[in-house]
Amino acid sequence: MIKKALLSLIILTTFIGVAYVVLLYKDLSADIDKVKHYTPKLASQIYDRKNRLIANVFDTEFRFYAKFDEIPPRMIEALLAIEDTLFFEHSGINYDAIIRAMVKNIKNGRFGEGGSTLTQQLVKNVILTRERTFSRKLKEALLTIQVERVLSKEQILEIYLNEVFFGHGYHGVKTAALGYFKKPLSMLSLKEIAMLVGLPNAPSIYDPTKRIDFSLARANDVIRRMYDLGWISKEYAQSALAEVPVVYNQTLTQNIAPYVTDFALRQLSGIKDIKTGGYTIKLNIDLEYQALAQQALINGYNGIQARLQKVSKNANAQEQDEQSKTDTFNGAMVVTDTRTGKILALVGGVDFAKSPFNRATDANRQIGSSVKPFIYQIALDKGYSTATKVPDAARDFDGYRAGNVDKSFRGLITLQEALMFSRNLATLNIVQLVGFNAIYNGLLEYGFKDVNTDMTIAIGSLNATPLMLAREYSIFSNYGTRVDPILIDSVIDINGNVFTYDTQQATITSAQQAFLGVSILREVVANGTGRRARVNGVEVAGKTGTTNNNVDFWFCGFTPDVQAIVWFGRDDSKPIGQYESAGLVAAPVFAEFVGNVLRLDPAQRKKFPVPENVSSKMLDKYNFYYTSTSPLPSSSNTAAEQDLW
């Protein structure tokens, strides 16, 4: 009876065990799909307009994918030599290796060696955890058998080499090759290949950036194993054993323009897998322009700081130290192509590591006198001319009284002179002459937002970011057609589909009328408040902008081909310094940048083209341009001028 009961129990246990295995086998289809439809997280890459790498972007795993035909045959041999010599002969499980491992584990009294094949390792990496329990090992065996049925040996190797971790943050062999050796897979030496295939066994121990001696020793074991198997010649083995490759200790992102990268990712946030989908993102940025803009901004920043420290030299050391700790002074710069609006450089601050806040795109600041060219353009488009005279004199504007910075009056002056020397009172009189409603509606049409409904708009109470002003100033630099600054050129997905990005544009005024504004802005730089923005060998147009109490300093300028908006200020909106000004602070940064750009690209246009049907005439000491819409005044004292007096 006991024997019968025992036999029945064995049969029942066996039946239950077999049933469990069968049910478990059938229940693994979802897990098999993870391998069958392998979709790893892939890093995306951002390039500039000349296909130079700006940054690698990724979520939790830094990986570039390599198809099987990209993987060198020597790498397959090296991998199999050290990990699974009979890979092409077994059906997923190497029973001899398992038995050897079991014997070794019994002798050692612990579970230390597994004898896993590459297919089993793939199952562990993609589907299972690495816990060492009987149920997990059973599931692993069943999954391994199924994987070998649904995938070819080549597919298994491809997935394995793309999934496995190679240390130093590198996932996948292509990533590791580029990261450690700055080489594509096809350019790797045998020693470099051996170093890579030796890493997955213990990535932290064999990381060549930390333990090169361990890494080389492990690689030599791989090479000797290949020689013992007869897969390489003695001479080849000896040469490889003697080699000591150059190893690079690189940051993963290699982000050389972090403000640009952050802004690009924000603009592409609608693509949910932008950091994991393996996209190629091409920007309009030119890395050489970016470097020049960054350096010019830093030089300007250092110059201002030196002057401020000189002014405060009487302060004691403790006060200076406290001031440096709380100093929020910073700057920003946006550079665009005048005709296309393509963003060639974008600098959101002096030092991203100290402050990642992007002032180029997010610092909404008062623009001061930078608004004046738009007011004058509205007047020109209403039929007034560059030579129309207005009084530079104090008046009461419905209870609002303002003054010029130098507290002087120049009497009757032309529109051109009024803008050249940024005369506040003359500008307010122009608003009165043209009509407040016309100025207000014109600014809205230009694209300004949240425009105040009082006379303060004439001298800069409007707010804008440097990027927004880059858009608005294109009305001048692009001769009447406003172009939206555009950062992204195209995005390519892993299947090769290309998605292109185009700028938005709108015609605001004619090229002829816009050139009248350009001609005045050219005089601003040649003879007015923007003199420090002059650059030898090229015509420059632009306008300074200083806000009340010296809180913000702007220079908005352009050449025939390049436009640059420069801003300096304190993040807490405190005054910068009593003796500073936009012409002293921001204009020289523009000049340094443009001068260096001309040395970089000497073929750029040097003179502003004059549109057809635009004429000029010398009056007194200045040259005045005019059109049929804005003819020169017939007398020196028009009725409109008399009305203002």
XYZ file of C-alpha atoms in Angstrom:
645
model
C 0.000 0.000 0.000
C 2.797 2.380 0.896
C 4.537 1.685 -2.407
C 1.268 2.258 -4.303
C 0.616 5.509 -2.464
C 4.177 6.653 -3.090
C 3.940 5.762 -6.770
C 0.611 7.585 -7.048
C 2.144 10.632 -5.381
C 5.091 10.577 -7.765
C 2.779 10.252 -10.770
C 0.540 13.051 -9.487
C 3.501 15.290 -8.747
C 4.956 14.589 -12.173
C 1.618 15.312 -13.830
C 1.223 18.550 -11.933
C 4.789 19.509 -12.741
C 4.366 18.752 -16.446
C 1.032 20.590 -16.513
C 2.638 23.574 -14.788
C 5.477 23.617 -17.293
C 3.067 23.316 -20.249
C 0.836 26.104 -18.945
C 3.860 28.255 -18.153
C 5.268 27.622 -21.621
C 2.012 28.757 -23.256
C 1.788 31.774 -20.959
C 5.107 33.191 -22.090
C 3.909 34.642 -25.407
C 3.815 38.209 -24.045
C 7.378 37.844 -22.781
C 8.527 36.426 -26.098
C 7.080 39.474 -27.857
C 9.578 41.637 -25.928
C 12.360 39.899 -27.801
C 10.539 39.233 -31.057
C 9.571 42.923 -31.328
C 12.632 44.317 -29.613
C 12.352 48.090 -29.282
C 15.148 49.411 -27.061
C 15.496 52.984 -25.907
C 17.698 54.779 -28.427
C 19.533 58.064 -27.945
C 18.705 60.913 -30.304
C 21.402 63.167 -31.729
C 21.352 66.892 -32.410
C 23.508 68.337 -35.211
C 24.238 71.832 -36.478
C 23.685 73.010 -40.048
C 27.054 71.576 -41.107
C 26.313 68.151 -39.597
C 28.532 68.644 -36.547
C 27.357 66.980 -33.346
C 25.847 69.357 -30.799
C 24.540 66.827 -28.261
C 23.403 63.293 -27.575
C 20.079 63.212 -25.750
C 18.606 60.200 -23.987
C 16.339 59.219 -21.120
C 17.651 56.395 -18.924
C 19.755 54.403 -21.402
C 22.383 55.811 -23.739
C 22.272 53.569 -26.792
C 22.883 53.688 -30.547
C 21.569 50.710 -32.509
C 23.768 48.547 -34.727
C 22.272 46.236 -37.345
C 23.863 42.812 -37.634
C 25.648 43.691 -40.868
C 27.357 46.617 -39.040
C 28.919 44.268 -36.502
C 32.392 43.043 -37.565
C 32.739 39.244 -37.910
C 35.776 39.431 -35.602
C 33.539 40.841 -32.873
C 31.187 37.860 -33.214
C 34.138 35.490 -32.991
C 35.579 37.280 -29.948
C 32.215 37.251 -28.198
C 31.622 33.556 -28.825
C 35.163 32.676 -27.844
C 34.759 34.106 -24.360
C 31.028 33.637 -23.756
C 29.502 30.812 -25.816
C 31.799 28.871 -28.143
C 29.068 26.426 -29.234
C 26.481 29.152 -29.851
C 25.789 28.107 -33.449
C 25.539 24.448 -32.473
C 23.206 24.353 -29.454
C 19.488 25.069 -29.422
C 19.642 27.702 -26.732
C 20.821 25.700 -23.740
C 24.281 24.165 -23.420
C 23.640 21.183 -21.152
C 27.331 20.291 -20.874
C 28.105 23.781 -19.592
C 25.215 23.602 -17.126
C 26.423 20.255 -15.736
C 29.966 21.602 -15.372
C 28.624 24.676 -13.571
C 26.455 22.525 -11.262
C 29.421 20.350 -10.300
C 31.515 23.424 -9.618
C 28.756 25.011 -7.535
C 28.362 21.814 -5.456
C 32.090 21.663 -4.823
C 32.158 25.333 -3.780
C 29.011 25.006 -1.679
C 27.322 28.017 -3.268
C 25.469 29.074 -6.430
C 28.223 30.986 -8.179
C 28.403 29.837 -11.800
C 25.533 29.483 -14.239
C 26.884 28.207 -17.544
C 24.403 30.405 -19.416
C 24.422 30.649 -23.206
C 24.156 33.968 -25.011
C 20.488 33.236 -25.653
C 19.900 32.722 -21.933
C 21.782 35.951 -21.176
C 19.595 37.736 -23.710
C 16.481 36.427 -21.969
C 17.840 37.662 -18.625
C 18.632 41.114 -19.995
C 15.469 41.733 -22.009
C 12.766 39.814 -20.140
C 13.751 38.573 -16.701
C 15.456 39.817 -13.587
C 18.785 38.422 -12.417
C 17.462 36.780 -9.234
C 18.670 33.201 -8.806
C 15.626 31.082 -7.941
C 14.392 27.765 -9.303
C 11.162 29.266 -10.749
C 13.093 32.005 -12.538
C 15.615 29.512 -13.899
C 12.751 27.337 -15.171
C 11.111 30.299 -16.837
C 14.454 31.280 -18.323
C 14.905 27.803 -19.838
C 11.445 27.795 -21.379
C 11.875 31.304 -22.766
C 15.279 30.425 -24.157
C 13.846 27.494 -26.099
C 11.095 29.687 -27.524
C 13.492 32.496 -28.432
C 15.610 30.059 -30.427
C 12.480 29.032 -32.313
C 11.266 32.539 -33.243
C 14.624 34.236 -33.889
C 17.610 33.325 -36.027
C 21.053 33.074 -34.478
C 22.010 36.334 -36.192
C 18.979 38.115 -34.733
C 19.848 36.854 -31.259
C 23.383 38.170 -31.576
C 22.163 41.512 -32.905
C 19.740 42.026 -30.026
C 22.265 40.836 -27.444
C 24.992 43.213 -28.607
C 22.550 46.131 -28.656
C 20.959 45.375 -25.298
C 23.908 44.512 -23.092
C 25.516 47.107 -20.793
C 29.171 47.938 -21.462
C 29.832 50.173 -18.473
C 30.416 53.935 -18.271
C 26.745 54.485 -19.099
C 27.048 52.843 -22.529
C 24.310 50.469 -23.642
C 25.009 48.502 -26.816
C 28.272 47.802 -28.572
C 27.979 50.670 -31.074
C 27.646 53.169 -28.234
C 30.600 51.645 -26.399
C 32.830 51.764 -29.498
C 32.065 55.428 -30.083
C 32.321 56.253 -26.397
C 35.531 54.471 -25.442
C 37.405 54.687 -28.731
C 35.649 57.376 -30.841
C 35.409 54.823 -33.643
C 32.642 53.181 -35.647
C 32.497 49.404 -35.285
C 34.147 48.865 -38.650
C 37.309 50.703 -37.544
C 37.971 48.780 -34.327
C 41.184 46.812 -33.871
C 41.094 43.262 -32.495
C 42.350 44.494 -29.119
C 39.584 47.102 -28.947
C 37.020 44.453 -29.905
C 38.363 42.160 -27.190
C 38.141 44.934 -24.612
C 34.515 45.529 -25.522
C 33.320 41.912 -25.501
C 35.050 41.413 -22.164
C 33.075 44.198 -20.504
C 29.543 42.729 -20.037
C 30.842 40.091 -17.639
C 31.739 42.789 -15.075
C 31.353 46.315 -16.537
C 32.477 48.229 -13.443
C 35.577 46.081 -12.950
C 36.699 46.137 -16.585
C 35.757 49.780 -17.382
C 38.876 50.936 -19.286
C 38.415 54.560 -18.186
C 38.841 53.487 -14.552
C 40.816 50.220 -14.591
C 42.750 50.002 -17.818
C 45.017 47.236 -16.485
C 42.024 45.014 -15.676
C 40.453 45.804 -19.037
C 43.632 44.921 -20.967
C 44.094 41.697 -18.996
C 40.524 40.635 -19.736
C 40.987 41.500 -23.430
C 44.171 39.426 -23.546
C 42.227 36.454 -22.172
C 39.775 36.873 -25.050
C 42.577 37.009 -27.622
C 44.331 33.943 -26.194
C 41.045 32.039 -26.237
C 40.551 32.935 -29.905
C 44.080 31.690 -30.647
C 43.533 28.462 -28.707
C 40.395 27.835 -30.753
C 42.397 28.313 -33.953
C 40.343 31.341 -34.987
C 43.319 33.708 -35.325
C 46.967 33.199 -36.214
C 49.850 33.377 -33.757
C 51.201 36.549 -35.372
C 47.806 38.226 -35.254
C 47.383 37.223 -31.607
C 50.832 38.503 -30.610
C 50.241 41.825 -32.356
C 46.880 42.257 -30.630
C 48.292 41.284 -27.223
C 50.958 43.997 -27.529
C 48.528 46.777 -28.472
C 47.425 49.356 -25.886
C 44.525 51.320 -27.413
C 43.777 54.963 -26.640
C 40.690 55.132 -24.409
C 38.539 58.264 -24.098
C 36.714 59.244 -20.929
C 33.843 61.225 -22.441
C 30.660 62.686 -21.039
C 27.614 60.910 -22.370
C 25.739 63.904 -23.753
C 28.740 65.712 -25.268
C 26.463 68.751 -25.084
C 28.486 71.727 -26.348
C 25.540 74.137 -26.627
C 23.262 73.387 -23.667
C 20.997 76.424 -24.047
C 20.402 75.434 -27.667
C 19.812 71.792 -26.786
C 17.290 72.601 -24.054
C 15.371 74.958 -26.335
C 15.334 72.427 -29.179
C 13.962 69.717 -26.884
C 11.279 72.096 -25.652
C 10.224 72.820 -29.207
C 10.127 69.084 -29.944
C 8.281 68.135 -26.751
C 5.275 67.112 -28.845
C 7.285 64.083 -29.982
C 6.779 61.872 -26.940
C 9.781 59.616 -27.550
C 12.163 62.390 -28.609
C 14.773 61.157 -26.078
C 14.240 57.441 -26.667
C 13.311 57.133 -30.342
C 16.733 57.429 -31.961
C 15.933 60.613 -33.904
C 18.437 62.667 -35.868
C 17.689 66.330 -35.203
C 19.270 68.895 -37.478
C 19.284 72.516 -36.332
C 20.000 75.768 -38.161
C 22.661 76.533 -35.556
C 26.215 77.039 -36.777
C 28.579 75.846 -34.039
C 31.282 78.286 -35.091
C 28.822 81.186 -34.834
C 27.635 79.749 -31.522
C 31.162 79.747 -30.128
C 31.793 83.307 -31.329
C 28.531 84.539 -29.809
C 29.231 82.810 -26.502
C 32.733 84.250 -26.301
C 31.621 87.771 -27.253
C 28.952 87.657 -24.549
C 31.468 86.425 -21.958
C 33.967 89.123 -22.942
C 31.268 91.772 -22.642
C 30.203 90.395 -19.281
C 33.770 90.397 -17.986
C 34.305 93.944 -19.204
C 31.222 95.218 -17.394
C 32.136 93.376 -14.214
C 35.630 94.874 -14.303
C 34.206 98.382 -14.638
C 31.674 97.812 -11.869
C 34.383 96.518 -9.553
C 36.528 99.538 -10.357
C 33.665 101.859 -9.447
C 33.122 100.026 -6.162
C 36.829 99.788 -5.316
C 36.265 101.762 -2.138
C 33.939 99.081 -0.780
C 35.518 96.815 1.794
C 36.374 93.203 0.978
C 33.410 91.754 2.854
C 30.934 93.933 0.982
C 32.482 92.965 -2.366
C 32.347 89.281 -1.412
C 28.687 89.526 -0.447
C 27.931 91.379 -3.692
C 29.622 88.649 -5.763
C 27.569 85.953 -4.023
C 24.282 87.683 -4.767
C 25.224 88.997 -8.196
C 22.511 88.138 -10.705
C 24.036 90.006 -13.635
C 23.862 88.045 -16.900
C 23.307 88.317 -20.623
C 21.835 86.683 -23.715
C 22.213 86.747 -27.464
C 20.220 85.558 -30.473
C 21.752 85.487 -33.969
C 19.655 84.945 -37.092
C 20.028 84.912 -40.845
C 18.433 88.139 -42.063
C 16.631 86.574 -45.020
C 15.464 83.235 -43.636
C 15.113 83.792 -39.904
C 17.233 80.703 -39.250
C 18.745 80.851 -35.764
C 22.507 80.621 -36.243
C 23.422 81.057 -32.558
C 21.494 81.249 -29.301
C 23.144 81.960 -25.966
C 20.880 82.001 -22.933
C 23.442 83.074 -20.378
C 27.099 83.492 -19.564
C 27.488 80.088 -17.884
C 24.928 77.280 -18.228
C 26.476 75.300 -15.371
C 25.827 78.185 -12.974
C 22.417 79.116 -14.365
C 20.488 77.004 -16.901
C 17.739 79.649 -17.157
C 17.518 80.567 -20.845
C 17.340 84.337 -20.993
C 17.378 84.357 -24.791
C 13.982 82.655 -24.906
C 12.433 83.269 -21.487
C 13.655 86.594 -20.053
C 10.718 88.916 -20.782
C 12.217 92.347 -20.173
C 11.461 95.985 -20.924
C 13.040 96.913 -24.224
C 13.552 100.649 -23.674
C 14.567 102.648 -26.716
C 14.788 99.477 -28.809
C 11.111 100.112 -29.608
C 11.749 103.491 -31.231
C 12.617 102.235 -34.766
C 9.137 100.693 -35.007
C 7.474 103.956 -34.072
C 9.524 105.779 -36.690
C 8.712 103.114 -39.294
C 4.996 103.600 -38.627
C 5.499 107.330 -39.186
C 7.390 106.690 -42.429
C 4.663 104.364 -43.694
C 2.112 107.089 -42.914
C 3.885 109.369 -45.358
C 6.334 111.229 -43.151
C 9.921 111.282 -44.340
C 13.342 110.762 -42.885
C 13.823 114.551 -43.106
C 10.498 115.550 -41.546
C 11.266 117.830 -38.617
C 9.824 117.427 -35.155
C 10.464 119.420 -31.986
C 12.812 117.951 -29.420
C 11.172 119.843 -26.625
C 9.226 119.141 -23.455
C 5.457 118.938 -23.537
C 2.675 117.672 -21.337
C 1.200 114.502 -22.856
C -2.084 114.103 -21.010
C -0.321 114.386 -17.675
C 2.740 112.336 -18.709
C 6.028 114.241 -18.810
C 9.344 112.773 -19.827
C 12.811 114.076 -20.564
C 15.889 113.274 -22.579
C 18.689 111.307 -20.964
C 21.084 114.266 -21.183
C 18.338 116.639 -19.920
C 18.869 118.930 -22.942
C 16.689 120.040 -25.884
C 17.707 120.307 -29.529
C 14.704 122.163 -30.910
C 13.530 121.203 -34.401
C 15.310 118.071 -35.627
C 14.651 115.550 -38.394
C 13.200 112.098 -37.776
C 16.565 110.716 -38.783
C 18.437 112.772 -36.188
C 15.823 112.046 -33.529
C 16.379 108.296 -33.884
C 20.133 108.604 -34.380
C 20.478 110.213 -30.963
C 17.521 108.403 -29.363
C 15.728 111.612 -28.335
C 12.832 110.741 -26.032
C 10.987 114.045 -26.376
C 11.200 114.052 -30.161
C 9.852 110.486 -30.198
C 6.902 111.449 -28.003
C 6.180 114.314 -30.376
C 6.232 111.887 -33.304
C 3.602 109.781 -31.532
C 1.544 112.953 -31.108
C 2.081 113.850 -34.759
C 1.109 110.447 -36.156
C -1.598 109.767 -33.588
C -1.484 107.474 -30.581
C -4.015 105.019 -32.016
C -2.007 104.645 -35.225
C 1.165 103.924 -33.224
C -0.616 101.542 -30.856
C -2.290 99.553 -33.648
C 0.925 99.558 -35.670
C 2.891 97.985 -32.844
C 0.236 95.282 -32.507
C 0.417 94.657 -36.243
C 4.182 94.317 -36.011
C 3.651 91.538 -33.496
C 4.236 93.132 -30.101
C 2.121 91.782 -27.247
C 0.593 93.416 -24.164
C 1.142 96.943 -25.452
C 0.364 99.621 -22.866
C -2.377 102.097 -23.744
C -0.400 105.180 -22.747
C 2.470 107.268 -24.021
C 5.102 105.208 -22.182
C 5.132 102.819 -25.138
C 7.082 105.455 -27.078
C 10.142 105.145 -24.887
C 10.131 101.473 -24.096
C 7.577 100.225 -21.577
C 6.970 97.174 -23.794
C 8.350 93.808 -22.727
C 10.013 91.232 -24.974
C 12.521 88.402 -24.903
C 15.646 88.560 -27.078
C 14.059 85.898 -29.299
C 10.920 88.002 -29.716
C 12.968 91.053 -30.659
C 14.853 88.947 -33.200
C 11.477 88.332 -34.824
C 10.408 91.985 -34.746
C 13.713 93.421 -35.981
C 13.545 91.160 -39.026
C 11.031 93.715 -40.331
C 14.064 95.920 -40.903
C 16.816 93.393 -41.624
C 14.579 91.491 -44.075
C 13.320 94.654 -45.774
C 9.693 94.706 -44.672
C 8.966 90.977 -44.396
C 8.893 89.686 -40.829
C 10.300 86.168 -40.454
C 9.883 84.092 -37.309
C 13.220 82.853 -35.954
C 13.458 79.113 -36.579
C 15.806 76.752 -34.771
C 14.952 73.320 -36.180
C 15.705 72.412 -39.769
C 14.540 68.784 -39.828
C 13.935 65.656 -37.785
C 14.668 62.177 -39.143
C 13.207 59.101 -37.445
C 14.885 55.677 -37.293
C 13.028 54.585 -40.421
C 14.509 57.440 -42.445
C 11.343 59.553 -42.604
C 12.250 63.241 -42.811
C 10.134 65.970 -41.230
C 11.139 69.497 -42.216
C 10.386 72.772 -40.449
C 9.713 76.051 -42.238
C 9.572 79.570 -40.887
C 6.433 81.694 -40.812
C 6.620 85.054 -42.506
C 4.402 88.085 -43.066
C 4.811 91.169 -45.212
C 4.540 94.225 -42.967
C 5.665 96.965 -45.324
C 7.334 97.317 -48.713
C 11.057 96.864 -49.198
C 11.293 100.513 -50.226
C 9.669 101.783 -47.051
C 11.582 99.373 -44.848
C 14.839 100.596 -46.346
C 14.064 104.087 -45.081
C 14.106 102.626 -41.569
C 17.292 100.704 -42.366
C 18.965 103.884 -43.632
C 18.269 105.644 -40.324
C 19.429 102.655 -38.268
C 22.603 102.654 -40.320
C 23.153 106.269 -39.259
C 22.512 105.301 -35.630
C 25.618 103.095 -35.819
C 27.659 105.367 -38.074
C 27.118 108.602 -36.172
C 24.660 108.071 -33.321
C 24.224 106.191 -30.053
C 25.332 102.888 -31.595
C 28.813 103.977 -32.646
C 30.484 101.223 -30.626
C 28.753 98.653 -32.856
C 30.678 99.771 -35.923
C 32.675 97.087 -37.732
C 35.351 97.842 -40.313
C 34.524 96.647 -43.805
C 30.774 96.150 -43.452
C 27.704 98.344 -43.073
C 25.905 97.915 -39.772
C 22.446 99.095 -38.753
C 20.980 98.900 -35.290
C 19.583 100.524 -32.193
C 20.592 100.740 -28.571
C 18.026 100.286 -25.825
C 18.348 101.357 -22.202
C 15.495 101.100 -19.689
C 14.789 103.291 -16.661
C 17.457 103.271 -13.954
C 19.815 101.276 -16.187
C 18.022 97.994 -15.525
C 18.272 96.562 -19.072
C 20.782 97.183 -21.849
C 20.042 96.123 -25.439
C 21.628 96.338 -28.818
C 19.550 95.147 -31.761
C 21.637 95.230 -34.909
C 22.232 93.661 -38.283
C 24.459 93.560 -41.330
C 23.102 92.661 -44.783
C 23.330 88.939 -43.861
C 23.367 88.541 -40.068
C 21.191 89.933 -37.296
C 22.100 89.806 -33.600
C 20.088 90.800 -30.535
C 22.217 91.392 -27.427
C 20.827 91.868 -23.900
C 22.389 92.425 -20.495
C 20.655 92.804 -17.164
C 20.200 91.404 -13.692
C 17.808 88.517 -13.164
C 16.359 90.307 -10.152
C 15.796 93.476 -12.271
C 18.029 95.644 -10.127
C 20.006 98.481 -11.803
C 23.243 97.424 -13.481
C 25.347 100.471 -12.754
C 25.051 104.241 -12.694
C 27.714 104.874 -15.323
C 26.796 102.104 -17.760
C 24.685 102.364 -20.926
C 23.523 100.158 -23.781
C 25.997 101.784 -26.132
C 28.836 101.045 -23.747
C 27.706 97.554 -22.675
C 25.801 95.795 -25.472
C 26.986 97.445 -28.697
C 30.643 96.316 -28.375
C 29.517 92.698 -27.968
C 27.696 92.958 -31.280
C 30.773 94.505 -32.933
C 33.106 91.784 -31.626
C 30.789 89.043 -32.818
C 30.212 90.488 -36.296
C 33.902 91.226 -36.771
C 34.762 87.613 -36.025
C 31.955 86.346 -38.272
C 33.375 88.358 -41.159
C 36.763 86.746 -40.645
C 35.054 83.377 -40.601
C 32.832 84.068 -43.637
C 34.498 86.866 -45.645
C 32.116 86.380 -48.581
C 29.194 87.938 -46.701
C 27.586 91.009 -48.235
C 29.184 94.242 -47.093
C 26.606 96.856 -48.111
C 22.853 97.139 -47.738
C 21.262 96.922 -51.187
C 19.129 99.924 -52.086
C 15.753 98.853 -53.541
C 14.489 100.305 -56.788
C 12.519 103.558 -56.542
C 14.434 104.691 -53.475
C 16.366 107.935 -53.854
C 18.591 110.030 -51.629
C 19.562 113.641 -51.167
C 22.179 115.410 -49.079
C 20.629 117.982 -46.738
C 22.927 119.832 -44.399
C 25.456 117.190 -43.288
C 23.339 114.023 -43.638
C 22.134 111.927 -46.535
C 18.338 111.402 -46.470
C 16.593 108.606 -48.374
C 13.050 108.987 -49.660
C 10.308 107.245 -51.656
C 7.112 108.292 -53.398
C 5.227 107.350 -50.220
C 7.633 109.289 -48.006
C 8.905 112.226 -50.091
C 11.234 114.814 -48.648
C 9.389 117.852 -47.241
C 8.930 120.739 -49.680
C 9.886 123.341 -47.081
C 11.899 123.424 -43.916
C 8.864 124.087 -41.759
C 5.726 122.101 -42.583
C 2.237 122.668 -41.263
C 2.513 119.513 -39.194
C 5.637 120.822 -37.514
C 3.912 124.123 -36.785
C 0.984 122.238 -35.238
C 3.332 120.438 -32.819
C 4.787 123.724 -31.693
